[in-house]
Amino acid sequence: MSDTALTPPSHAELQRIAAGLRLPDRAFLDGDWSASDNGALFETANPATGAALSTLAHCGQKDVDRAVAAARGSFRSGVWSRCAPEKRKEALLKLAALIRRDGVRLAVMESLESGKPIRDCLREITQEVPAIFQWYGELVDKSYGHVAPTGQEDCAMVVREPIGVVAAVLPWNFPLLMATWKLAPALASGCSVIVKPAEETSLTALSLAALAIEAGIPAGVLNVLTGPGETTGRLIGQHPDIDSVSFTGSTDVGRLFLQYAGSSNLKTVGLEMGGKSPFIVLDDADLTEDLIDNAVMAAFWNGGQNCSANMRQLVARSRQDAYVEKIIARTKQIVIGDPLDPATDMGPLISAGQRNRVQAYVAKGVEEGARRVLEAGVPNGRGHYLGPTVFADLRPEMTIAREEIFGPVLGVLPVDSMDQALQIANGTDYGLHATVYTRDLDRAMYFARRLECGTVAVNGFTEGDIKTPFGGYRRSGSLARDKGLEAMAQYQQIKTIWLRLSAMGLSA
Ligand code: NAD
């Protein structure tokens, strides 16, 4: 759906790169590849074909303990946590350069494992991911503490310290990008990190860990534990020697991480979770090609497997028919196909289970009386493909207007006034994102200030960039934010150092 400034290699060249890839097949602990202690394995597969890609370590208690010991050992040694900021900066900048060097290969790997279109993988991995490591790398030697006001007999310093051993628990929809949103500020802060990728998409996080060693990040500072959430994820959540978990995933699992923390060592838990975000078209907005492009991308980008997917589209009742007609015409232009083909806009969903879940929501929408105006095709052959569905005449109480679907479904919900649009937009358990289209700056600000969510985009669907924080209100997130200067707060402690100068005979 979105484009990249980079001219992608041809489909044939990408297939050649895919055929020559050497895929990781073990976890990465204490600076080296590692099979699981008990030899347990699980398989990762290509969602476009169903074919197995690699077998990976199903990490259990002993592996988690080893990873935590390696992370704790590196943290306590100070080799990273207390090294000169210039050294951390240099390593993070080197890591950015290495990702750029290997970017096409990593993008192909991610496309194969996640089913994401290669154009999106190339943009995320060759451009956004290295830029994020660079941004936080450059921040390392420009972050200051402060001196609090005191009398001359004292000196009070407020300093920031790395929080310790951090676990980053990740979803499958943006595998390396989500890893980077957490890793870059955590490493910049001086933490040692354990990454737990989603079991569907482990390969690029594993490859990144090997690049980190090449970049000069010491062994033990970045470890990757692979395995299912119910075992490996749970063991991480319950571990007594992990100081903080930064989680991105579903609200149900986010809730579990709070319980794990409560029943173990009260580790801090940062949560980025689901959403049910509105796309609001006020009656003064022209239904331009740009607006329709953004509306379609807001719902169908990444096959709708996007936490900020704007699938609830709130449009003045009088304009619903014109809007729906344009949405259908634009949606029909979406190219569904082989994720490795640069012409592809939409690949398969991540799994058969996810496709079944989305189809069940579509059936529920029909059953509850939403008008299906575009029916999803299910292409023949292997792979978990599902075309886009468009509904009109959504009502706020319908299941598909309330629950996160996480698939290619767009619903148009007609509204009769601005106030009603605002009330419906805010009338969910979630609060991650919203888009508003209007030509009137007053109305834009009226909505922006009253929408109860972490990001409001005006006249374009965007999640912002690395300089702006991203996170959710209510069940979309905790106070923690990814991206921006604000992300550093998840990975730092604040310490007060009070010097009684008078006791040393130094006061004025
Ligand atoms: P998920 O919650 O199923 O899994 C996320 C991670 O948690 C995975 O690594 C998984 O292995 C682990 N996990 C699963 N069950 C676990 C358990 N019982 N104990 C411990 N760990 C467990 O989410 P998903 O299906 O991978 O991703 C989709 C969800 O992520 C959607 O709800 C989406 O909105 C959300 N998401 C949010 C953001 C954001 O920034 N707010 C970004 C991307 C995705």
mmCIF file of C-alpha atoms in Angstrom, residues 52 117 119 250-251 286 313 446 460 493:
data_model
loop_
_atom_site.group_PDB
_atom_site.id
_atom_site.type_symbol
_atom_site.label_atom_id
_atom_site.label_comp_id
_atom_site.label_asym_id
_atom_site.label_seq_id
_atom_site.Cartn_x
_atom_site.Cartn_y
_atom_site.Cartn_z
ATOM 1 C CA ALA A 52 8.319 -24.711 6.435
ATOM 2 C CA PRO A 117 4.815 -7.182 0.879
ATOM 3 C CA ARG A 119 8.068 -3.041 -0.698
ATOM 4 C CA SER A 250 -2.894 -7.986 22.225
ATOM 5 C CA THR A 251 -4.704 -6.495 25.194
ATOM 6 C CA ASP A 286 -13.468 16.998 -0.172
ATOM 7 C CA GLN A 313 -14.733 5.093 9.059
ATOM 8 C CA TYR A 446 -11.585 20.567 18.377
ATOM 9 C CA GLY A 460 -3.505 12.014 6.288
ATOM 10 C CA GLN A 493 15.643 4.906 36.538
#
